[in-house]
Each structure stands twice: as C-alpha cells, then as structure tokens.
Coordinates of C-alpha atoms in Angstrom, one line a residue:
Chain A
M1 CA 6.6 40.5 18.9
S2 CA 7.6 44.1 19.1
A3 CA 4.8 46.8 18.6
D4 CA 6.3 47.8 15.4
H5 CA 5.7 44.3 14.2
E6 CA 2.5 44.1 15.3
L7 CA 1.6 47.0 13.4
R8 CA 2.1 45.5 10.1
V9 CA -0.9 43.9 10.2
S10 CA -4.3 45.2 12.3
K11 CA -5.7 44.1 15.7
I12 CA -8.7 42.3 15.9
R13 CA -11.6 42.3 17.8
N14 CA -12.9 39.0 18.1
G15 CA -11.5 35.9 16.0
T16 CA -8.2 34.0 15.9
V17 CA -4.7 34.9 15.3
I18 CA -2.4 32.2 14.1
D19 CA 1.5 33.2 14.8
H20 CA 4.5 31.6 13.9
V21 CA 3.7 30.3 10.7
H22 CA 6.6 29.3 8.5
G23 CA 7.5 32.0 6.1
G24 CA 5.3 31.5 2.7
Q25 CA 2.8 29.1 4.3
A26 CA 0.1 32.0 5.1
L27 CA -1.9 31.7 1.9
N28 CA -1.9 27.6 2.4
V29 CA -3.3 28.3 6.1
L30 CA -6.3 30.0 4.5
T31 CA -6.7 27.4 2.0
I32 CA -6.9 24.7 4.6
L33 CA -9.2 26.7 6.5
G34 CA -11.5 27.1 3.3
I35 CA -11.1 31.0 3.2
D36 CA -10.7 32.6 0.2
G37 CA -12.5 35.8 0.8
S38 CA -16.2 35.2 -0.9
E39 CA -18.0 34.9 2.3
G40 CA -17.0 38.4 3.2
E41 CA -14.5 37.5 5.9
E42 CA -12.2 39.7 7.5
V43 CA -8.6 38.6 7.0
S44 CA -5.2 40.2 7.5
V45 CA -2.3 38.3 6.7
G46 CA 1.4 39.3 7.2
I47 CA 4.0 37.6 5.1
N48 CA 8.0 37.2 5.6
V49 CA 7.7 39.2 8.7
P50 CA 10.7 39.5 11.3
S51 CA 10.5 36.8 13.9
D52 CA 12.8 36.4 16.9
R53 CA 11.8 32.8 16.8
L54 CA 11.7 31.9 13.3
A55 CA 13.7 34.8 11.8
R56 CA 10.9 35.1 9.1
K57 CA 7.3 34.3 9.7
D58 CA 3.7 34.3 8.7
I59 CA 0.9 35.7 10.8
V60 CA -2.7 35.2 9.7
K61 CA -5.5 37.0 11.5
V62 CA -9.1 36.1 11.1
E63 CA -11.9 38.4 12.4
G64 CA -15.0 36.8 13.9
R65 CA -14.1 33.0 13.7
E66 CA -12.7 30.8 16.0
L67 CA -10.8 27.8 14.8
S68 CA -12.1 24.4 16.2
Q69 CA -9.7 21.8 17.3
D70 CA -9.8 19.7 14.1
E71 CA -8.8 23.3 12.0
V72 CA -5.7 23.5 14.5
D73 CA -4.8 19.8 13.9
V74 CA -4.7 20.4 10.2
L75 CA -2.9 23.5 10.2
S76 CA -0.2 21.4 12.0
L77 CA 0.9 19.8 9.1
I78 CA 2.2 23.0 7.2
A79 CA 2.9 25.1 10.6
P80 CA 4.1 23.0 13.1
D81 CA 5.5 25.6 15.2
A82 CA 2.5 27.8 15.3
T83 CA 0.8 29.4 18.0
I84 CA -3.1 29.9 17.7
N85 CA -4.5 33.0 20.0
I86 CA -8.1 33.3 20.5
V87 CA -9.2 36.9 20.7
R88 CA -12.4 38.5 22.6
E89 CA -12.8 42.1 22.8
Y90 CA -9.1 42.7 21.5
D91 CA -7.9 40.4 24.6
V92 CA -6.0 37.1 23.8
V93 CA -8.0 34.4 26.0
E94 CA -6.4 31.6 25.0
K95 CA -3.0 30.7 23.6
H96 CA -1.8 27.6 22.8
R97 CA 0.5 25.5 20.3
V98 CA -0.9 23.2 17.6
E99 CA -0.5 19.6 17.8
R100 CA -0.1 16.9 14.9
P101 CA -3.2 14.9 14.8
A102 CA -2.9 11.1 14.4
V103 CA -5.0 11.2 11.0
V104 CA -6.4 14.2 8.5
D105 CA -9.2 13.5 6.6
G106 CA -10.7 15.0 3.7
V107 CA -7.8 18.0 3.4
L108 CA -5.1 16.5 1.2
S109 CA -5.3 14.9 -2.2
C110 CA -3.1 12.0 -2.8
P111 CA -0.4 12.5 -5.3
N112 CA 0.1 9.2 -6.7
P113 CA -2.3 9.5 -9.8
N114 CA -2.5 5.5 -9.6
C115 CA -4.3 5.7 -6.2
I116 CA -8.0 4.7 -5.8
T117 CA -9.0 8.0 -4.4
T118 CA -7.6 10.1 -7.5
D119 CA -11.1 8.2 -9.1
S120 CA -14.5 9.2 -9.1
E121 CA -15.1 7.5 -6.2
P122 CA -17.0 8.4 -3.1
V123 CA -14.5 8.0 -0.8
T124 CA -12.8 10.9 1.4
S125 CA -9.0 11.3 1.4
T126 CA -7.4 10.2 4.4
F127 CA -3.6 10.5 5.5
D128 CA -2.0 8.9 8.7
V129 CA 0.4 11.7 9.9
L130 CA 3.9 10.4 10.4
D131 CA 6.4 11.8 12.5
D132 CA 8.0 13.5 9.3
G133 CA 5.3 13.6 6.7
V134 CA 1.7 12.1 6.2
R135 CA 1.0 8.8 4.6
C136 CA -2.2 7.9 1.9
A137 CA -4.7 5.2 4.2
Y138 CA -5.3 4.0 0.9
C139 CA -2.4 3.9 -1.4
E140 CA -0.1 4.1 1.8
T141 CA 2.2 6.7 -0.5
I142 CA 4.5 8.4 2.2
V143 CA 4.7 12.3 1.4
R144 CA 7.8 14.1 3.5
E145 CA 7.9 17.3 1.5
D146 CA 5.5 20.0 0.1
I147 CA 2.6 18.6 1.9
A148 CA 0.6 22.1 1.2
D149 CA 1.0 20.9 -2.4
L150 CA -1.4 18.1 -1.6
I151 CA -4.3 20.3 0.1
D152 CA -7.5 20.2 -1.9
G153 CA -7.8 23.7 -3.2
Chain B
M1 CA -8.2 -16.0 11.1
C2 CA -9.9 -13.2 13.0
H3 CA -10.0 -11.1 9.8
E4 CA -13.2 -10.1 8.0
H5 CA -11.3 -9.0 4.9
L6 CA -7.9 -10.0 3.5
I7 CA -6.4 -6.4 2.0
T8 CA -2.7 -7.0 2.8
S9 CA -0.6 -9.4 4.3
K10 CA 0.7 -6.7 6.9
Q11 CA -2.7 -7.5 8.8
L12 CA -1.3 -11.2 8.8
S13 CA 0.1 -12.3 12.0
R14 CA 2.5 -15.5 12.1
A15 CA -0.2 -17.2 13.6
D16 CA -2.8 -16.3 11.0
I17 CA -0.3 -17.3 8.1
E18 CA 0.1 -20.7 9.8
Q19 CA -3.5 -21.4 10.4
V20 CA -3.9 -20.6 6.5
L21 CA -0.6 -23.0 5.6
D22 CA -1.6 -26.1 8.1
R23 CA -5.3 -26.0 6.7
A24 CA -3.7 -26.0 3.2
A25 CA -1.6 -28.8 4.1
E26 CA -4.8 -30.7 5.3
I27 CA -6.5 -30.2 2.2
A28 CA -3.7 -30.9 -0.3
A29 CA -3.5 -34.2 1.7
D30 CA -6.8 -34.9 1.3
P31 CA -9.3 -32.8 -0.9
D32 CA -12.0 -35.2 -0.7
A33 CA -12.6 -34.0 2.9
V34 CA -13.6 -30.8 2.2
A35 CA -15.2 -31.4 -1.5
G36 CA -18.9 -30.6 -0.2
R37 CA -17.9 -28.0 2.5
H38 CA -19.4 -25.0 1.1
V39 CA -22.2 -26.3 -1.2
G40 CA -24.5 -23.3 -2.0
T41 CA -21.5 -20.6 -1.6
L42 CA -21.1 -18.3 -4.1
L43 CA -17.8 -16.4 -4.5
G44 CA -17.7 -13.4 -6.7
L45 CA -15.1 -12.8 -8.9
L46 CA -14.3 -8.9 -10.1
F47 CA -11.1 -8.8 -12.1
F48 CA -10.5 -5.5 -13.5
E49 CA -7.3 -6.5 -14.7
P50 CA -6.3 -9.6 -16.8
S51 CA -5.3 -12.4 -14.7
T52 CA -4.9 -16.4 -15.3
R53 CA -3.5 -18.2 -12.6
T54 CA -5.2 -15.8 -9.6
K55 CA -8.7 -15.7 -11.2
M56 CA -8.9 -19.8 -12.4
S57 CA -7.1 -20.7 -9.2
F58 CA -9.8 -18.8 -6.9
E59 CA -12.9 -20.4 -9.2
T60 CA -11.0 -24.0 -8.8
A61 CA -10.9 -23.6 -5.1
M62 CA -14.5 -22.7 -4.8
K63 CA -15.6 -25.3 -6.8
R64 CA -13.6 -27.9 -5.1
L65 CA -15.0 -26.7 -1.7
G66 CA -18.5 -27.3 -3.5
G67 CA -19.5 -23.8 -3.9
D68 CA -19.6 -21.9 -7.3
V69 CA -18.4 -18.6 -8.7
V70 CA -20.4 -15.7 -10.2
D71 CA -18.1 -13.6 -12.5
M72 CA -18.5 -10.3 -13.8
G73 CA -16.5 -11.2 -16.9
S74 CA -14.5 -9.0 -18.9
I75 CA -14.2 -5.0 -18.4
E76 CA -15.4 -4.8 -21.5
S77 CA -18.9 -6.2 -21.2
S78 CA -19.2 -4.9 -17.8
S79 CA -21.0 -1.5 -16.2
V80 CA -17.3 -0.5 -15.7
T81 CA -17.7 1.0 -19.4
K82 CA -20.6 2.9 -18.4
G83 CA -18.8 4.7 -15.7
E84 CA -19.9 2.9 -12.7
S85 CA -18.0 3.3 -9.8
L86 CA -16.1 0.8 -7.8
A87 CA -17.9 1.2 -5.0
D88 CA -21.6 0.6 -6.6
T89 CA -20.1 -2.6 -8.3
V90 CA -18.9 -4.1 -4.9
R91 CA -22.2 -2.9 -3.2
V92 CA -24.2 -4.5 -6.2
I93 CA -22.1 -7.7 -6.1
E94 CA -22.5 -8.1 -2.7
G95 CA -25.8 -8.7 -2.8
Y96 CA -25.2 -11.9 -5.0
A97 CA -22.1 -13.3 -3.4
D98 CA -21.3 -14.8 -0.1
A99 CA -17.5 -13.2 -0.5
L100 CA -16.0 -11.1 -3.1
V101 CA -12.2 -11.4 -4.8
L102 CA -11.6 -8.3 -6.3
R103 CA -8.2 -7.1 -8.4
H104 CA -8.0 -3.7 -9.9
P105 CA -5.4 -1.6 -11.2
K106 CA -5.6 1.0 -8.8
Q107 CA -3.4 1.0 -5.5
G108 CA -5.9 1.0 -2.4
S109 CA -8.7 -0.2 -4.1
A110 CA -9.2 -3.2 -2.0
T111 CA -9.0 -1.3 1.1
M112 CA -12.0 1.1 -0.4
A113 CA -14.0 -1.4 -1.6
S114 CA -13.8 -3.4 1.8
E115 CA -15.5 -0.3 3.4
F116 CA -18.6 -0.7 1.4
V117 CA -19.4 -4.3 1.7
D118 CA -20.3 -6.6 4.8
V119 CA -19.4 -9.8 3.4
P120 CA -15.3 -10.6 3.1
L121 CA -13.6 -9.3 0.3
V122 CA -10.1 -10.7 -0.5
N123 CA -7.7 -8.6 -2.6
A124 CA -6.2 -10.2 -5.4
G125 CA -4.0 -7.6 -6.4
D126 CA -4.4 -3.9 -6.4
G127 CA -1.9 -2.2 -8.6
A128 CA 1.4 -1.8 -7.6
G129 CA 0.2 -2.2 -4.1
H130 CA -0.5 -5.9 -2.4
H131 CA -0.9 -9.3 -3.3
P132 CA -1.9 -11.2 -0.1
T133 CA -3.1 -14.5 -1.5
Q134 CA 0.1 -15.0 -3.7
T135 CA 2.2 -14.6 -0.5
L136 CA 0.2 -17.1 1.2
L137 CA 1.0 -19.5 -1.8
D138 CA 4.7 -18.2 -1.6
L139 CA 5.0 -19.2 2.0
Y140 CA 3.6 -22.4 1.7
T141 CA 6.1 -23.1 -1.2
I142 CA 8.9 -21.7 1.0
R143 CA 8.0 -23.7 3.9
E144 CA 7.6 -26.9 2.2
S145 CA 10.7 -26.5 0.6
A146 CA 13.1 -24.6 3.0
G147 CA 10.8 -23.9 6.1
L148 CA 10.0 -20.3 7.3
D149 CA 12.9 -19.7 9.9
D150 CA 16.3 -19.3 9.6
L151 CA 15.9 -18.6 6.0
T152 CA 18.0 -16.5 3.6
I153 CA 16.0 -15.5 0.7
G154 CA 16.9 -13.4 -2.3
I155 CA 14.2 -11.2 -4.1
M156 CA 15.2 -10.1 -7.6
G157 CA 13.5 -8.3 -10.4
D158 CA 11.2 -5.5 -10.5
L159 CA 11.0 -4.6 -6.8
K160 CA 9.2 -1.2 -7.3
Y161 CA 6.0 -2.3 -9.1
G162 CA 6.1 -5.8 -7.8
R163 CA 3.0 -6.2 -5.6
T164 CA 3.9 -9.8 -5.1
V165 CA 7.4 -8.7 -3.9
H166 CA 6.0 -6.1 -1.3
S167 CA 3.4 -8.6 -0.2
L168 CA 6.0 -11.2 0.3
A169 CA 8.3 -9.0 2.3
Y170 CA 5.9 -7.7 4.8
A171 CA 4.8 -11.5 5.7
L172 CA 8.6 -12.6 6.1
T173 CA 8.8 -10.1 8.9
N174 CA 7.1 -12.4 10.9
F175 CA 9.6 -14.8 10.6
D176 CA 13.6 -14.9 10.9
A177 CA 14.4 -14.5 7.5
Q178 CA 17.2 -12.5 6.0
Q179 CA 15.9 -10.7 2.9
H180 CA 18.1 -9.6 0.1
F181 CA 16.9 -7.2 -2.7
I182 CA 18.5 -7.3 -6.1
S183 CA 17.2 -5.1 -8.7
P184 CA 18.3 -2.1 -11.0
E185 CA 18.7 1.2 -9.1
S186 CA 15.4 2.5 -10.9
L187 CA 13.4 -0.3 -9.8
R188 CA 14.6 -0.5 -5.8
L189 CA 11.9 -1.2 -3.3
P190 CA 9.2 1.7 -2.8
R191 CA 10.3 3.8 0.0
E192 CA 7.0 3.2 1.9
V193 CA 7.9 -0.5 2.0
V194 CA 11.7 0.2 3.2
Y195 CA 9.8 2.3 5.6
D196 CA 7.5 -0.5 7.0
L197 CA 10.4 -3.0 7.2
H198 CA 12.4 -0.9 8.9
Q199 CA 9.6 -0.1 11.5
E200 CA 9.0 -4.0 11.8
G201 CA 13.1 -4.3 12.4
A202 CA 13.7 -6.3 9.2
S203 CA 16.8 -6.2 7.5
V204 CA 16.9 -4.7 3.9
R205 CA 19.6 -5.4 2.1
E206 CA 19.6 -4.0 -1.5
H207 CA 22.4 -5.2 -4.3
D208 CA 22.9 -4.5 -7.9
G209 CA 23.4 -8.1 -8.8
L210 CA 22.9 -11.7 -7.5
E211 CA 26.4 -12.9 -7.8
A212 CA 27.8 -12.0 -4.6
V213 CA 24.5 -13.4 -2.5
L214 CA 23.6 -16.3 -4.6
P215 CA 25.7 -18.9 -2.7
S216 CA 24.1 -17.9 0.5
L217 CA 20.3 -18.0 -0.6
D218 CA 17.7 -20.8 0.4
V219 CA 15.4 -19.4 -2.0
L220 CA 15.5 -16.9 -5.2
Y221 CA 12.3 -15.4 -5.8
V222 CA 12.5 -13.9 -9.0
T223 CA 10.3 -11.5 -10.7
R224 CA 9.9 -10.3 -14.5
I225 CA 11.8 -6.8 -15.0
Q226 CA 9.0 -5.2 -16.9
R227 CA 10.3 -3.4 -20.0
E228 CA 7.3 -1.0 -20.2
R229 CA 8.2 0.6 -17.1
F230 CA 11.7 2.0 -18.4
P231 CA 11.2 5.2 -19.6
D232 CA 13.7 4.4 -21.9
E233 CA 14.6 1.3 -23.8
N234 CA 18.5 1.5 -23.6
E235 CA 18.3 2.1 -20.0
Y236 CA 16.3 -1.4 -20.1
Q237 CA 18.8 -3.0 -21.9
Q238 CA 21.7 -2.1 -19.8
V239 CA 20.3 -4.1 -17.1
A240 CA 18.1 -6.8 -18.3
G241 CA 20.8 -9.4 -19.0
E242 CA 21.9 -8.9 -15.3
Y243 CA 18.7 -10.0 -13.9
Q244 CA 18.0 -13.4 -16.1
I245 CA 19.4 -16.9 -14.6
D246 CA 20.4 -20.2 -16.5
A247 CA 21.0 -23.7 -15.2
A248 CA 24.8 -22.5 -15.5
D249 CA 24.3 -19.8 -13.3
L250 CA 22.8 -21.9 -10.6
E251 CA 25.9 -24.0 -10.5
A252 CA 27.3 -21.2 -7.9
A253 CA 24.2 -22.0 -5.6
N254 CA 23.8 -24.1 -2.7
D255 CA 22.7 -27.3 -3.8
D256 CA 19.0 -26.9 -1.7
L257 CA 18.4 -23.4 -3.3
T258 CA 14.6 -23.0 -4.3
V259 CA 13.8 -21.2 -7.2
M260 CA 10.6 -19.3 -7.5
H261 CA 8.5 -17.2 -9.5
P262 CA 4.6 -15.9 -9.4
L263 CA 4.5 -16.3 -13.2
P264 CA 4.3 -15.5 -15.9
R265 CA 7.9 -15.3 -16.6
V266 CA 9.3 -13.9 -19.9
D267 CA 12.9 -14.6 -20.2
E268 CA 14.0 -14.0 -16.8
I269 CA 14.3 -17.6 -15.9
A270 CA 15.8 -19.9 -18.7
P271 CA 14.0 -23.0 -19.5
D272 CA 17.2 -25.1 -18.7
V273 CA 16.2 -24.4 -15.1
D274 CA 12.9 -25.9 -15.1
E275 CA 14.7 -29.2 -15.6
T276 CA 16.8 -28.7 -12.2
S277 CA 16.0 -29.8 -8.7
H278 CA 16.1 -25.8 -7.7
A279 CA 12.6 -25.0 -9.9
A280 CA 9.6 -24.6 -7.6
Y281 CA 7.6 -22.3 -9.7
F282 CA 5.1 -24.7 -11.2
E283 CA 4.6 -26.3 -8.0
Q284 CA 4.1 -23.1 -6.3
A285 CA 1.4 -22.2 -9.0
H286 CA -0.4 -25.6 -8.2
N287 CA -0.1 -24.6 -4.5
G288 CA -2.6 -21.6 -5.1
V289 CA -5.5 -23.9 -5.3
P290 CA -5.4 -25.6 -1.5
V291 CA -4.0 -22.2 -0.2
R292 CA -7.0 -20.3 -1.5
M293 CA -9.3 -23.4 -0.4
A294 CA -8.2 -22.9 3.2
L295 CA -8.6 -19.3 3.0
L296 CA -11.8 -19.5 1.6
D297 CA -12.6 -22.0 4.2
L298 CA -11.7 -19.7 6.8
L299 CA -13.0 -16.3 5.9
I300 CA -16.4 -17.8 4.9
G301 CA -16.4 -21.1 6.8
G302 CA -17.2 -20.1 10.3
S303 CA -20.9 -20.6 10.0
Q304 CA -20.8 -23.6 7.4

C-alpha cells in the first residue's frame, strides 16, 4: 500500500487493522465484530480504496482492540483474502491471513424460514463452513452467495 | 445400532441398516417371540403435524413389544397453543417416557430436540427434511422384492419437498443402486441433497418424464405431486398428468417392477395398479410395524 493510500484512514496506536477486505464488505465486518459505535469505539473505515491485489478493497482500523481468533475466523466468511495486522505503539507486531473455520456459531441466521432455528427456540445457530459457502447444521440449507446478508444484525 | 438417536438416514451405515432389517425380518417371522420384551416401557409420541401411518405404526410397534405409549394428543389440546417451545416440550416429556418419537413441521427440529434430551429420540419427519424410519421400511420392502444391490430405482413426484425421497436417496448410497429422479423442473431435488449425493459418489440422473427410464427399473417409488406447492395452478395442471401412472403405463415396465408409495396417494397411482403384481405400497405400509419394532428394540432394548 502506498503512503498516499495509507493517508485515507488514520494510523492507529494500538489495535487491529483489517486489510484487503473485498470492496463493500467493511460495514459487514463491523457487524460481525459487533461494533456499532455505541460503546465509544474509535474506528476508521476505508471503502473501495485502490489496491494492487484486489483492485478495490476496504480497510477497517479498530483502535484499542485486538481481534480474537474466533472473530478472525468468522471474518473469513465474508473477507477470505483479508489480512489481520495487530498494532502496538504504531508498529505492526503481528500480521496474518484469515483462515476459514470448520464451524461458526451464533453469527449467521438461517435464511430458510422453515428452519427450527428461526423459531423462538433456545438454540444457537450453527453453520458448517464449506469450500464455497456455509451450511445450516439444523436444516442443512446451503448458502453460497450473499453470506453477509445472514449476519445477525 | 450404536446411535443414541435416529435423526437422519445419513447417519446410518450399511451395517446399521442391515441390522434393523434383519431384526425386522426375525420379528415378522415370529412376532410372539418379542411380545413381552418391553413390558413397562413407555414411548412418548410428539406429533406436531397430522399423521396416520407413522403414528399408528409406532404405537402398534411399541404395544406389540409389550410396552405402551404416552401421546401429547393434538396440537390444539397441548401446551403448544400456550407458546411453549419445542425444547421445553421434549424436556418435559422426557421425564415421562423412555424414548421419544417426534414429528414437527420445521426442518432441523429433531436435531435440535435431540440436544435437549438423554432418552433416545426418533425423527418421524421434520418438515421437508428427513423421515428415516420411513426409509427403513422402504428398504425392507425393496429388499424383500428386488434386493438392495445392483438395484435400478426411479423416484418420481415431489422430490423437492418430499422428505421420504431425501431420506431414501441418502440411504441408497450405502448400496450399489442407480437412482433416477423424475419430476417437473420446479420440484427437482434440493441442491443440498444433490450436493450430499455427489459427495457420496452417487449417480444423480434427473428426468422430466418416466417413459425413457421405466423399462430399466426394478423399483418405481412414487410420491404425490403436491398441488399446494405450485405458485400457479396452471403450472401444476401442465405437469400433473405426466406423473400419474396406471396399469396400462406399466405394460412397458419390467415384469418384476415393484411400485412403491409412502402414502397417502391421491391420483398419482390409479386404482387399477392395485390389482397388478407390481403394487407393493400396502405391503410397504404394513412393513412399518415390524421395522419400527426392530428399531425400537435396538434403540431402547440394550438394557432389557
């Protein structure tokens, strides 16, 4: 990333930079992380910024928060090419690519209106992660497109 | 059977299936031998949808084993009308019964319910999902009439919403079966089922009509084309007649063809087929009792 592009969103002192998010997915990333600004989080978001690797990408910088592996795993569903940079005192101390988990719990809602998880039952949604989508562990519906639309808001 | 619950036919290995079918054959040959085997055992019947054959055959099976049933009755007379969750209902009835049988209109209901109980739970139909005990009696009937290996089977009708079809297709992947699926475009197998069948290496051949494949079939499994599933009545009328068979149609079939149907039928099999040697659907329904006796015996019988 060139210095010119870096200036579009400010540097953070301590926290996480989620880079190489596919264009248009940044707000879904925030939804997955449960960040809506209501708790005073300091967040910088770049949407559709130029990228050598993706042509256009989104970038999310979260001040004062280091993502857990679980959070990173779930991010992989909508941002499979993302890189996670952990920043301390303005330096990147860790950098790694996301990896797709085998299962995601409590993050996505099943789109099948006839699935038991859409009723008022004390059950946590569970999706198995396939190579090209996700699958409800209860009704077995496979979703390959628009997975971000299933994210519990 | 090493399973605690029976939720889907996908969990059944060939050995599991053969164990149930062999036990069912023993029971059918000598039902008196197991008449008092489960005295004192109570089976809880939780049917959130109408059912005749499945419910009555489970009830008969348990009673023929010497046990009894407790039945939550109609939905209208149960606590469901007060808004009780399924999870709570099964946790309560678990305290009354030694095993549970659940039918529910929602897909995944049996999977979820099984997470809340320690007694064996049998899925007797979860929406358009699975119906594994129907599959076991289907396989029993097929084994009796045509054998389970080197089998060519046509499955015709509502393949999209037909849970008996899904369960049967999965179970047949344990055997050397060629499966032909015949339906209108709008009622093709769900892509989830096709995905699973491909994963298992099964051949999935889909057809619009029966004519081309009928002569090659050992078994023709017919299900009702559900008029209510079509968004447009005209669309239904265009295809409905294509998926009805009568005795004259079956003249093109192999002499040994077995015609099956999970019932109830409406007009997809004409009454004149009943008089032919092909008809096996009433025998199929009758087989539900020994097969469910065998299953219950294996699921709850370990300590008896």
